Amino acid sequence: MITGAIAVLTLAVSVGCVSGPHGKTASFSRSIDDLFTKWNKPDSPGCALAVIKEGKVIYERGYGCANLEYGTPITPSSVFNIASASKQFTAMSVLLLVQQGRLSLDDDIRKHLSEVPDFGKVITIRHLVHHTSGLRTFENLVNMAGGLEGDVTTREHMLDLVSHQKELNFNPGDEYLYSNTGYDLLAEIVARVSEHSFAEFADANIFKPLGMTNTHFHDDLERIVRNRAFCYRPVGSNSFVNAFVNGSVVGGGGIYSTVADLAKWVNNFDHGQVGGPGVLKQMHEQGVLNNGHTNRYAFGLFIDEYRGTKMVEHGGGYAGYRSDIIRFPDQKVAVVLLANLSAIDAVQLARQVADIVLLGTTSQKPTESPKPKSSPRPTPSVHVANLDAYCGEYELQPGVIVTVTRDGNRLSAKATGLPRVELWPETESTFFIKEDESRISFERDDKGQFNRLTLQEKSSAHIAQRIIPLRAEELAGFVGDYSSDELGTTYTILVRNGKLLAQHRRHGDIPLIQTSVGDQFVGRVWFSFHVAFTRDARNQVTGFKLTGERSRNLRFER
């Protein structure tokens, strides 16, 4: 356990892209630094870290490079995009206006945003705050409309897409579904009510009062950012390419900041210079659904537990940036971690640092005892003539297919994204997988045909329904052009080499993977989506509904 306040030392920066520690004892420093060894070198992106205890920064350091082209080291003053960790600042901005009597959390958002369609249900500001509005997520809409990674997205683009939506994912308050759209709209409401840009409001009411001089909402793509850490994604084992950040939509994300500045924000939760005790208490109030259930999302903050103690957290990821701001209010400990490489798990690393601070240990997994060698398993014979009955494709979950094939007198199975494994017979319909000691059991339908399988793992079971391949004439019934007024885009459905494809002028050819439901398919480009074709009373295909991760049932007409 770390005790007492530690004086902040002068930052020592060594040669190249490796910067020195800022505070604390050698053993403490070594324990933390060891977590970042993989990235703390001149040819790798990395992280900036700040550890706060009882209002004092007890450790801060940079690891790796902020700019690979110039060899600039990451330091605690390096400026990162913190992505969705920005939401807590948006929520604070809303509460400051509520405190001033200029907003009510129970306002219908259409009072301030006339562009939002009337869905026949009232969506309140409170719904936006707690991700219970039912609004589709802007990024999903952009992707499905043909957007590519690195495309420029603007506030005007966001408002236009929202204004063309005709349905919600669900009735407001019925569900929790994380949605950047809600926070983007909160930023727009703050701007309209305050009569300043959202970036100006946050700067005047949060950043300047707290002395966060290197922090801003980035609503201008042409703005020059001093000390910016550029972001990257990995290619191969030790190579990187640029990951482009071209969005100027703020509210759901969009803050550029440093670990040093964010330490000041963390400390505000204790001294309340911005907002005061009432607002800070409200920041931690969790959302309540229509059925009375409480979700863990408060005002831009997740309220949770970690190792038996209360934890308040929000992370983020955008392009190659990753972030996590984690607080343990009862211990007055916080960790701020910012990274500029998409492969870095900021959430896991922040927890590992927290373990060192709170427990004096790392959160590495304990060394596993070698597993005892299993005795040879009985291998009952299955009549070779019966093996073909098991073969085929089974849908484990949307887009995850288990393919069972025969090679001579042996069966094997391959799940999407996993290696092929041999199936060792235990009974006539149950097979053992040696690699993970799981089992697959095949089940028959009323006609005696194997129509599904159950994958039994150590602690859970998963059912996969057999996929009955559609005939050529059935696939031909889907062919045509389909357009969406909500997205302003068109997909062409065609058949090639006996397989169904979706074709888009920006996404190219997208193979559609059949599911266990005949009219439903899964497609993957750099995002995943689900296609459910619709039919009229004559059983003719008239369109389809397109569903992404957080945007459901976008209608396309043939």
Coordinates of C-alpha atoms in Angstrom, one line a residue:
M1 CA 0.0 0.0 0.0
I2 CA 1.3 3.5 -0.9
T3 CA 1.1 5.9 2.0
G4 CA 1.7 9.6 2.3
A5 CA 2.2 12.3 -0.3
I6 CA 5.2 12.1 -2.6
A7 CA 6.9 15.2 -3.8
V8 CA 6.9 15.6 -7.6
L9 CA 10.4 15.3 -9.1
T10 CA 11.9 16.9 -12.1
L11 CA 11.2 15.0 -15.3
A12 CA 14.3 13.4 -16.7
V13 CA 14.1 12.5 -20.4
S14 CA 16.6 10.1 -21.9
V15 CA 17.8 9.8 -25.5
G16 CA 15.2 9.0 -28.2
C17 CA 11.6 8.0 -27.5
V18 CA 12.1 6.8 -23.9
S19 CA 11.2 9.3 -21.2
G20 CA 12.1 9.1 -17.5
P21 CA 9.8 8.7 -14.4
H22 CA 8.2 11.5 -12.5
G23 CA 8.2 10.7 -8.8
K24 CA 8.2 7.7 -6.4
T25 CA 10.8 5.2 -5.2
A26 CA 12.9 3.0 -7.4
S27 CA 11.0 -0.3 -6.6
F28 CA 7.7 1.3 -7.1
S29 CA 8.9 2.8 -10.4
R30 CA 10.3 -0.5 -11.6
S31 CA 7.0 -2.3 -10.9
I32 CA 5.1 0.1 -13.0
D33 CA 7.7 0.5 -15.7
D34 CA 7.9 -3.2 -16.2
L35 CA 4.2 -3.1 -17.4
F36 CA 5.2 -0.9 -20.3
T37 CA 8.5 -2.5 -21.4
K38 CA 7.0 -3.7 -24.6
W39 CA 6.4 -0.2 -25.9
N40 CA 9.1 1.8 -24.1
K41 CA 11.5 1.9 -27.1
P42 CA 12.5 4.4 -29.8
D43 CA 10.6 2.6 -32.6
S44 CA 7.2 2.1 -31.0
P45 CA 4.2 4.1 -30.1
G46 CA 3.3 3.9 -26.4
C47 CA 1.6 5.5 -23.4
A48 CA 1.5 8.4 -21.0
L49 CA 0.7 7.6 -17.4
A50 CA -0.3 9.6 -14.3
V51 CA -1.0 8.1 -10.9
I52 CA -2.8 10.3 -8.4
K53 CA -3.2 9.7 -4.6
E54 CA -4.9 12.1 -2.2
G55 CA -4.8 14.9 -4.6
K56 CA -1.1 14.6 -5.5
V57 CA 0.5 13.2 -8.7
I58 CA 2.7 10.5 -7.2
Y59 CA 4.0 9.1 -10.5
E60 CA 3.9 10.2 -14.1
R61 CA 5.8 9.1 -17.1
G62 CA 5.8 8.6 -20.9
Y63 CA 6.7 5.4 -22.7
G64 CA 7.5 5.1 -26.4
C65 CA 7.1 7.6 -29.3
A66 CA 4.6 10.4 -29.8
N67 CA 5.7 10.7 -33.5
L68 CA 7.5 7.9 -35.2
E69 CA 8.6 10.1 -38.1
Y70 CA 10.4 12.6 -36.0
G71 CA 11.4 10.3 -33.0
T72 CA 9.5 12.5 -30.5
P73 CA 9.2 10.9 -27.1
I74 CA 6.0 10.6 -25.2
T75 CA 6.0 12.6 -22.0
P76 CA 3.3 13.6 -19.5
S77 CA 2.8 16.7 -21.6
S78 CA 2.1 14.8 -24.8
V79 CA -1.4 15.6 -26.1
F80 CA -3.7 12.6 -26.9
N81 CA -7.2 12.3 -28.2
I82 CA -9.0 10.7 -25.3
A83 CA -12.0 9.5 -27.3
S84 CA -15.1 8.4 -25.3
A85 CA -13.5 9.4 -22.0
S86 CA -14.6 12.9 -23.1
K87 CA -18.2 12.1 -22.2
Q88 CA -17.8 13.0 -18.6
F89 CA -16.9 16.5 -19.6
T90 CA -20.0 16.7 -21.8
A91 CA -22.1 15.5 -18.9
M92 CA -20.6 18.1 -16.6
S93 CA -21.4 20.8 -19.1
V94 CA -25.0 19.7 -19.1
L95 CA -25.2 19.7 -15.3
L96 CA -23.6 23.2 -15.1
L97 CA -26.5 24.5 -17.3
V98 CA -29.0 22.6 -15.1
Q99 CA -27.4 24.2 -12.1
Q100 CA -27.9 27.6 -13.7
G101 CA -31.5 26.9 -14.3
R102 CA -31.1 27.0 -18.1
L103 CA -31.8 23.3 -18.7
S104 CA -33.9 20.5 -17.2
L105 CA -32.8 16.9 -17.4
D106 CA -36.5 16.1 -18.2
D107 CA -36.7 18.5 -21.2
D108 CA -37.9 16.9 -24.4
I109 CA -34.8 17.2 -26.6
R110 CA -36.9 18.5 -29.5
K111 CA -37.4 21.6 -27.4
H112 CA -33.7 22.4 -28.3
L113 CA -33.2 20.2 -31.4
S114 CA -35.9 20.7 -33.9
E115 CA -33.9 18.5 -36.4
V116 CA -34.6 15.4 -34.4
P117 CA -37.7 13.6 -35.9
D118 CA -40.8 13.1 -33.8
F119 CA -40.7 9.3 -33.2
G120 CA -44.0 9.4 -31.3
K121 CA -42.1 9.0 -28.0
V122 CA -40.5 11.7 -25.8
I123 CA -36.7 11.5 -25.6
T124 CA -35.4 13.6 -22.7
I125 CA -31.9 14.9 -21.9
R126 CA -31.8 12.4 -19.2
H127 CA -32.2 9.6 -21.7
L128 CA -29.3 10.9 -23.7
V129 CA -27.1 11.1 -20.6
H130 CA -27.7 7.5 -19.6
H131 CA -27.7 5.9 -23.1
T132 CA -31.4 5.0 -22.9
S133 CA -32.7 7.2 -25.7
G134 CA -33.0 4.4 -28.4
L135 CA -31.3 6.7 -30.9
R136 CA -29.1 4.9 -33.5
T137 CA -25.4 5.5 -33.2
F138 CA -24.0 8.0 -35.6
E139 CA -20.8 6.0 -36.4
N140 CA -22.8 2.9 -37.4
L141 CA -25.0 5.0 -39.7
V142 CA -21.9 6.5 -41.3
N143 CA -20.4 3.1 -41.9
M144 CA -23.6 1.6 -43.4
A145 CA -24.1 4.7 -45.6
G146 CA -20.7 4.0 -47.2
G147 CA -18.3 5.7 -44.8
L148 CA -14.7 4.5 -44.6
E149 CA -12.1 4.7 -41.9
G150 CA -10.4 8.1 -42.0
D151 CA -13.3 9.9 -43.7
V152 CA -14.0 13.4 -42.5
T153 CA -17.1 13.6 -40.3
T154 CA -18.6 16.9 -39.1
R155 CA -21.3 18.2 -36.8
E156 CA -23.4 19.0 -39.9
H157 CA -23.1 15.5 -41.1
M158 CA -24.2 14.1 -37.8
L159 CA -27.2 16.3 -37.6
D160 CA -28.2 15.5 -41.1
L161 CA -28.1 11.7 -40.5
V162 CA -30.0 12.0 -37.3
S163 CA -32.7 14.2 -39.0
H164 CA -33.4 11.5 -41.6
Q165 CA -34.0 8.6 -39.2
K166 CA -37.5 7.1 -39.1
E167 CA -37.2 4.7 -36.2
L168 CA -35.6 4.2 -32.8
N169 CA -33.7 1.1 -31.7
F170 CA -36.2 0.8 -28.8
N171 CA -38.7 2.9 -26.8
P172 CA -36.9 5.6 -24.7
G173 CA -36.0 4.2 -21.3
D174 CA -36.7 0.6 -22.2
E175 CA -33.0 -0.4 -22.6
Y176 CA -29.5 0.7 -22.1
L177 CA -27.5 0.8 -25.4
Y178 CA -24.3 2.9 -25.5
S179 CA -24.7 5.6 -28.2
N180 CA -22.3 8.3 -29.2
T181 CA -25.2 10.1 -30.9
G182 CA -26.8 10.9 -27.5
Y183 CA -23.6 12.7 -26.3
D184 CA -23.1 14.4 -29.7
L185 CA -26.6 15.8 -29.3
L186 CA -25.9 16.9 -25.7
A187 CA -23.0 18.9 -26.9
E188 CA -25.3 20.6 -29.5
I189 CA -27.9 21.4 -26.8
V190 CA -25.2 23.0 -24.6
A191 CA -24.1 25.1 -27.6
R192 CA -27.6 26.3 -28.4
V193 CA -28.6 27.0 -24.8
S194 CA -25.3 28.8 -23.9
E195 CA -25.1 30.6 -27.3
H196 CA -21.5 29.6 -27.6
S197 CA -19.8 26.8 -29.4
F198 CA -19.6 23.7 -27.2
A199 CA -15.8 23.9 -27.3
E200 CA -15.9 27.5 -26.0
F201 CA -18.4 26.6 -23.3
A202 CA -16.3 23.7 -22.0
D203 CA -13.1 25.8 -22.1
A204 CA -14.6 28.7 -20.2
N205 CA -16.5 26.7 -17.6
I206 CA -14.3 23.6 -17.0
F207 CA -10.8 23.7 -18.6
K208 CA -9.7 27.3 -17.7
P209 CA -11.1 27.2 -14.1
L210 CA -9.1 24.0 -13.5
G211 CA -6.0 25.2 -15.2
M212 CA -6.2 22.5 -17.9
T213 CA -4.3 24.6 -20.4
N214 CA -3.5 21.7 -22.8
T215 CA -7.1 20.5 -23.2
H216 CA -9.7 21.3 -25.7
F217 CA -12.7 19.8 -27.6
H218 CA -11.4 19.4 -31.2
D219 CA -14.2 20.8 -33.3
D220 CA -11.9 22.3 -36.0
L221 CA -9.9 19.7 -38.0
E222 CA -7.5 22.5 -39.2
R223 CA -6.5 23.5 -35.7
I224 CA -2.8 23.0 -34.8
V225 CA -2.3 21.0 -31.7
R226 CA 1.1 21.5 -30.0
N227 CA 2.8 18.4 -28.6
R228 CA 0.3 16.1 -30.3
A229 CA 0.9 12.4 -30.0
F230 CA 0.0 10.9 -33.4
C231 CA -1.7 7.6 -33.5
Y232 CA -0.9 4.3 -35.1
R233 CA -2.1 0.7 -35.7
P234 CA 0.2 -2.3 -35.9
V235 CA 1.0 -4.1 -39.1
G236 CA 2.9 -7.4 -38.6
S237 CA 5.0 -8.1 -35.6
N238 CA 6.9 -4.8 -35.2
S239 CA 5.7 -2.3 -37.8
F240 CA 3.1 0.5 -37.7
V241 CA 1.1 2.6 -40.0
N242 CA -0.7 5.9 -39.4
A243 CA -4.3 5.8 -38.2
F244 CA -6.1 8.9 -39.4
V245 CA -8.3 11.0 -37.2
N246 CA -10.6 13.2 -39.3
G247 CA -13.7 13.6 -37.1
S248 CA -14.7 17.0 -35.8
V249 CA -17.9 15.8 -34.1
V250 CA -17.6 16.5 -30.4
G251 CA -19.5 15.5 -27.3
G252 CA -19.4 11.7 -27.6
G253 CA -15.6 12.2 -27.9
G254 CA -13.3 14.8 -29.3
I255 CA -11.1 16.0 -26.4
Y256 CA -7.4 16.3 -26.8
S257 CA -5.6 16.4 -23.4
T258 CA -2.6 15.3 -21.4
V259 CA -2.3 13.1 -18.3
A260 CA -1.1 16.1 -16.4
D261 CA -4.3 18.0 -17.2
L262 CA -6.5 15.1 -16.6
A263 CA -5.0 14.7 -13.1
K264 CA -6.4 18.1 -12.4
W265 CA -9.9 17.0 -13.6
V266 CA -9.6 13.9 -11.4
N267 CA -8.8 16.0 -8.4
N268 CA -11.9 18.2 -9.0
F269 CA -14.0 15.3 -7.9
D270 CA -12.6 15.8 -4.4
H271 CA -12.4 19.6 -4.1
G272 CA -15.3 20.5 -6.4
Q273 CA -13.9 23.8 -7.7
V274 CA -16.1 23.2 -10.9
G275 CA -19.6 22.2 -10.2
G276 CA -19.5 22.0 -6.4
P277 CA -20.7 19.1 -4.2
G278 CA -24.2 18.9 -5.6
V279 CA -23.2 18.6 -9.2
L280 CA -20.4 16.1 -8.4
K281 CA -22.8 13.9 -6.5
Q282 CA -25.2 14.0 -9.4
M283 CA -22.4 13.0 -11.8
H284 CA -22.4 9.6 -10.0
E285 CA -26.1 9.0 -10.2
Q286 CA -26.8 6.0 -12.3
G287 CA -29.6 5.6 -14.9
V288 CA -32.8 3.9 -14.2
L289 CA -34.8 2.0 -16.9
N290 CA -38.6 2.0 -17.3
N291 CA -38.7 -1.4 -15.5
G292 CA -36.9 0.1 -12.5
H293 CA -33.6 -1.6 -13.1
T294 CA -30.5 0.5 -12.6
N295 CA -27.7 0.4 -15.1
R296 CA -24.1 1.2 -14.3
Y297 CA -23.9 4.3 -16.5
A298 CA -24.1 7.6 -14.6
F299 CA -23.2 11.0 -16.1
G300 CA -20.4 10.1 -18.5
L301 CA -19.1 7.7 -15.9
F302 CA -19.3 3.9 -15.4
I303 CA -19.9 3.1 -11.7
D304 CA -18.5 -0.3 -10.9
E305 CA -16.5 -2.4 -8.4
Y306 CA -13.0 -3.7 -8.7
R307 CA -11.5 -6.2 -6.2
G308 CA -14.3 -5.4 -3.8
T309 CA -13.9 -1.6 -3.9
K310 CA -15.9 1.1 -5.6
M311 CA -14.5 2.1 -9.0
V312 CA -15.5 5.0 -11.3
E313 CA -14.2 4.8 -14.8
H314 CA -14.5 5.7 -18.5
G315 CA -12.2 4.6 -21.3
G316 CA -12.2 5.3 -25.0
G317 CA -10.9 4.3 -28.4
Y318 CA -10.8 6.1 -31.7
A319 CA -8.5 5.4 -34.6
G320 CA -5.2 4.4 -32.9
Y321 CA -5.9 6.3 -29.7
R322 CA -6.8 4.4 -26.5
S323 CA -7.6 5.9 -23.0
D324 CA -8.7 5.1 -19.5
I325 CA -9.5 7.3 -16.5
I326 CA -10.1 5.2 -13.4
R327 CA -10.8 6.4 -9.9
F328 CA -11.2 4.7 -6.5
P329 CA -13.0 7.3 -4.5
D330 CA -12.7 5.6 -1.1
Q331 CA -8.9 5.3 -1.4
K332 CA -8.5 8.6 -3.2
V333 CA -6.5 6.9 -5.9
A334 CA -6.7 7.5 -9.6
V335 CA -4.9 6.3 -12.7
V336 CA -4.9 8.1 -16.1
L337 CA -3.6 6.2 -19.0
L338 CA -3.4 7.6 -22.6
A339 CA -2.0 5.6 -25.6
N340 CA -1.4 6.1 -29.3
L341 CA -1.5 2.6 -30.5
S342 CA -4.7 0.7 -31.2
A343 CA -3.2 -2.6 -30.0
I344 CA -2.7 -1.3 -26.5
D345 CA -5.3 -2.4 -23.9
A346 CA -5.6 0.8 -21.9
V347 CA -8.3 -0.6 -19.6
Q348 CA -6.2 -3.6 -18.6
L349 CA -3.0 -1.6 -18.1
A350 CA -4.8 0.9 -16.0
R351 CA -6.0 -1.9 -13.7
Q352 CA -2.5 -3.4 -13.5
V353 CA -1.2 0.0 -12.4
A354 CA -4.0 0.3 -9.9
D355 CA -3.1 -3.1 -8.5
I356 CA 0.5 -1.9 -7.8
V357 CA -0.8 1.3 -6.1
L358 CA -3.6 -0.3 -4.1
L359 CA -2.2 -3.8 -3.4
G360 CA 1.5 -3.5 -4.0
T361 CA 1.4 -6.2 -6.7
T362 CA 0.7 -6.6 -10.4
S363 CA -2.4 -8.2 -11.8
Q364 CA -0.5 -10.7 -13.8
K365 CA -2.2 -14.1 -14.0
P366 CA -0.8 -16.7 -11.6
T367 CA 1.3 -19.3 -13.1
E368 CA -0.9 -22.3 -13.9
S369 CA 0.1 -25.7 -12.6
P370 CA 0.8 -28.1 -15.4
K371 CA -2.4 -30.1 -16.3
P372 CA -2.2 -33.7 -15.5
K373 CA -2.0 -35.9 -18.5
S374 CA -5.4 -37.3 -19.3
S375 CA -5.7 -41.0 -19.6
P376 CA -6.5 -42.3 -23.1
R377 CA -10.1 -41.7 -23.9
P378 CA -12.3 -44.5 -25.3
T379 CA -13.0 -44.0 -28.9
P380 CA -16.1 -45.9 -29.8
S381 CA -16.4 -46.4 -33.5
V382 CA -19.1 -44.6 -35.5
H383 CA -20.1 -46.3 -38.7
V384 CA -18.4 -44.5 -41.6
A385 CA -21.6 -44.4 -43.6
N386 CA -23.2 -42.3 -40.9
L387 CA -20.5 -39.6 -40.7
D388 CA -21.9 -37.5 -43.6
A389 CA -25.1 -37.0 -41.6
Y390 CA -23.2 -34.7 -39.2
C391 CA -21.4 -32.6 -41.9
G392 CA -22.6 -29.1 -42.6
E393 CA -22.6 -25.6 -41.3
Y394 CA -24.1 -24.7 -37.9
E395 CA -24.7 -21.1 -36.7
L396 CA -23.3 -20.6 -33.2
Q397 CA -24.2 -16.9 -33.1
P398 CA -24.7 -14.3 -35.9
G399 CA -21.6 -14.5 -38.1
V400 CA -20.0 -17.3 -36.1
I401 CA -20.3 -20.6 -38.1
V402 CA -19.2 -24.1 -37.0
T403 CA -18.3 -26.1 -40.1
V404 CA -18.3 -29.9 -39.6
T405 CA -16.5 -31.9 -42.3
R406 CA -15.4 -35.5 -42.9
D407 CA -12.0 -36.7 -43.9
G408 CA -12.1 -40.4 -44.5
N409 CA -13.4 -42.0 -41.3
R410 CA -12.8 -38.9 -39.1
L411 CA -14.8 -35.8 -38.4
S412 CA -13.4 -32.3 -37.8
A413 CA -14.9 -28.9 -36.9
K414 CA -13.9 -25.4 -37.5
A415 CA -15.5 -22.3 -36.0
T416 CA -15.1 -18.9 -37.6
G417 CA -11.7 -17.4 -36.8
L418 CA -10.5 -20.6 -35.0
P419 CA -8.3 -23.5 -36.2
R420 CA -9.8 -26.8 -37.2
V421 CA -10.0 -29.5 -34.5
E422 CA -10.7 -33.2 -34.7
L423 CA -13.9 -34.6 -33.2
W424 CA -13.3 -37.8 -31.2
P425 CA -16.4 -40.0 -30.8
E426 CA -17.6 -40.8 -27.3
T427 CA -21.1 -42.1 -28.3
E428 CA -22.9 -42.2 -31.6
S429 CA -23.8 -38.5 -31.4
T430 CA -21.3 -37.0 -28.8
F431 CA -17.7 -36.1 -29.7
F432 CA -14.8 -34.9 -27.6
I433 CA -12.4 -32.0 -28.5
K434 CA -9.0 -32.7 -26.9
E435 CA -7.6 -29.2 -27.3
D436 CA -10.0 -27.6 -24.7
E437 CA -11.8 -30.7 -23.3
S438 CA -15.1 -29.5 -24.7
R439 CA -17.8 -31.7 -26.3
I440 CA -20.1 -31.4 -29.3
S441 CA -23.4 -33.3 -29.2
F442 CA -25.5 -33.6 -32.3
E443 CA -29.3 -33.6 -32.0
R444 CA -31.9 -34.9 -34.4
D445 CA -35.2 -33.3 -35.5
D446 CA -38.6 -35.1 -35.9
K447 CA -37.5 -36.5 -39.3
G448 CA -34.3 -38.0 -37.8
Q449 CA -32.0 -35.5 -39.4
F450 CA -29.2 -33.8 -37.4
N451 CA -30.5 -30.2 -37.2
R452 CA -28.4 -28.7 -34.4
L453 CA -25.4 -29.2 -32.2
T454 CA -24.6 -28.3 -28.6
L455 CA -21.1 -27.1 -27.7
Q456 CA -20.6 -28.0 -24.1
E457 CA -17.6 -26.1 -22.5
K458 CA -16.5 -26.4 -18.9
S459 CA -18.9 -23.7 -17.6
S460 CA -21.4 -23.0 -20.4
A461 CA -23.3 -24.6 -23.2
H462 CA -24.0 -23.1 -26.7
I463 CA -26.5 -24.3 -29.2
A464 CA -25.9 -24.0 -32.9
Q465 CA -28.7 -24.5 -35.4
R466 CA -27.9 -26.2 -38.7
I467 CA -27.9 -23.9 -41.8
I468 CA -29.8 -25.3 -44.7
P469 CA -28.1 -24.0 -47.9
L470 CA -30.5 -22.0 -50.1
R471 CA -31.0 -23.3 -53.6
A472 CA -29.9 -21.3 -56.6
E473 CA -33.4 -20.2 -57.5
E474 CA -33.9 -19.1 -53.9
L475 CA -30.8 -16.9 -53.9
A476 CA -31.9 -15.4 -57.2
G477 CA -35.0 -14.1 -55.5
F478 CA -32.9 -11.6 -53.5
V479 CA -31.1 -10.1 -56.5
G480 CA -31.7 -6.4 -57.1
D481 CA -30.9 -2.8 -56.0
Y482 CA -32.0 -1.7 -52.5
S483 CA -32.1 2.0 -51.4
S484 CA -32.5 3.7 -48.0
D485 CA -33.9 7.2 -47.5
E486 CA -32.6 7.2 -43.9
L487 CA -29.0 6.7 -45.1
G488 CA -29.1 8.1 -48.6
T489 CA -27.4 5.1 -50.1
T490 CA -27.9 2.0 -52.2
Y491 CA -26.7 -1.6 -52.1
T492 CA -26.9 -4.1 -54.9
I493 CA -27.5 -7.7 -54.1
L494 CA -26.2 -10.3 -56.5
V495 CA -25.2 -13.9 -56.8
R496 CA -21.7 -15.0 -57.8
N497 CA -20.3 -18.5 -57.9
G498 CA -23.4 -19.7 -56.0
K499 CA -22.9 -17.2 -53.2
L500 CA -24.9 -14.1 -52.2
L501 CA -23.0 -10.8 -52.2
A502 CA -23.9 -7.2 -51.2
Q503 CA -22.2 -4.6 -53.4
H504 CA -21.6 -1.0 -52.5
R505 CA -19.8 1.6 -54.5
R506 CA -17.5 2.5 -51.6
H507 CA -17.3 -0.9 -49.7
G508 CA -17.0 -3.1 -52.8
D509 CA -18.1 -6.7 -52.7
I510 CA -19.3 -8.0 -49.3
P511 CA -19.9 -11.7 -49.0
L512 CA -23.2 -12.4 -47.2
I513 CA -23.0 -15.4 -44.8
Q514 CA -26.2 -17.3 -44.6
T515 CA -27.6 -17.8 -41.1
S516 CA -29.9 -20.5 -39.7
V517 CA -32.9 -18.3 -40.7
G518 CA -33.3 -18.5 -44.4
D519 CA -33.9 -14.8 -45.2
Q520 CA -31.2 -13.5 -42.9
F521 CA -27.5 -13.0 -43.6
V522 CA -24.3 -11.6 -41.9
G523 CA -21.9 -9.4 -43.8
R524 CA -18.4 -8.2 -42.8
V525 CA -16.3 -5.4 -44.2
W526 CA -14.3 -3.4 -41.6
F527 CA -17.5 -3.4 -39.6
S528 CA -20.1 -6.2 -39.2
F529 CA -23.8 -6.0 -40.0
H530 CA -26.9 -8.2 -40.2
V531 CA -29.3 -8.3 -43.2
A532 CA -32.9 -9.5 -42.8
F533 CA -34.9 -9.5 -46.1
T534 CA -38.6 -8.6 -46.0
R535 CA -41.4 -10.1 -48.1
D536 CA -44.9 -9.1 -49.1
A537 CA -48.1 -11.1 -48.9
R538 CA -47.2 -12.9 -52.2
N539 CA -43.8 -14.0 -50.6
Q540 CA -41.9 -11.7 -52.9
V541 CA -38.8 -10.0 -51.5
T542 CA -39.5 -6.2 -51.2
G543 CA -36.5 -5.0 -49.2
F544 CA -34.3 -5.7 -46.2
K545 CA -33.5 -4.4 -42.7
L546 CA -29.9 -3.6 -42.0
T547 CA -28.6 -3.8 -38.4
G548 CA -25.2 -2.8 -37.1
E549 CA -23.7 -3.0 -33.6
R550 CA -25.7 -0.1 -32.1
S551 CA -28.1 0.7 -34.9
R552 CA -31.0 -1.5 -35.7
N553 CA -33.4 -2.1 -38.6
L554 CA -32.4 0.5 -41.1
R555 CA -35.0 0.0 -43.9
F556 CA -34.0 -0.6 -47.5
E557 CA -36.6 -0.8 -50.3
R558 CA -36.1 -2.8 -53.5

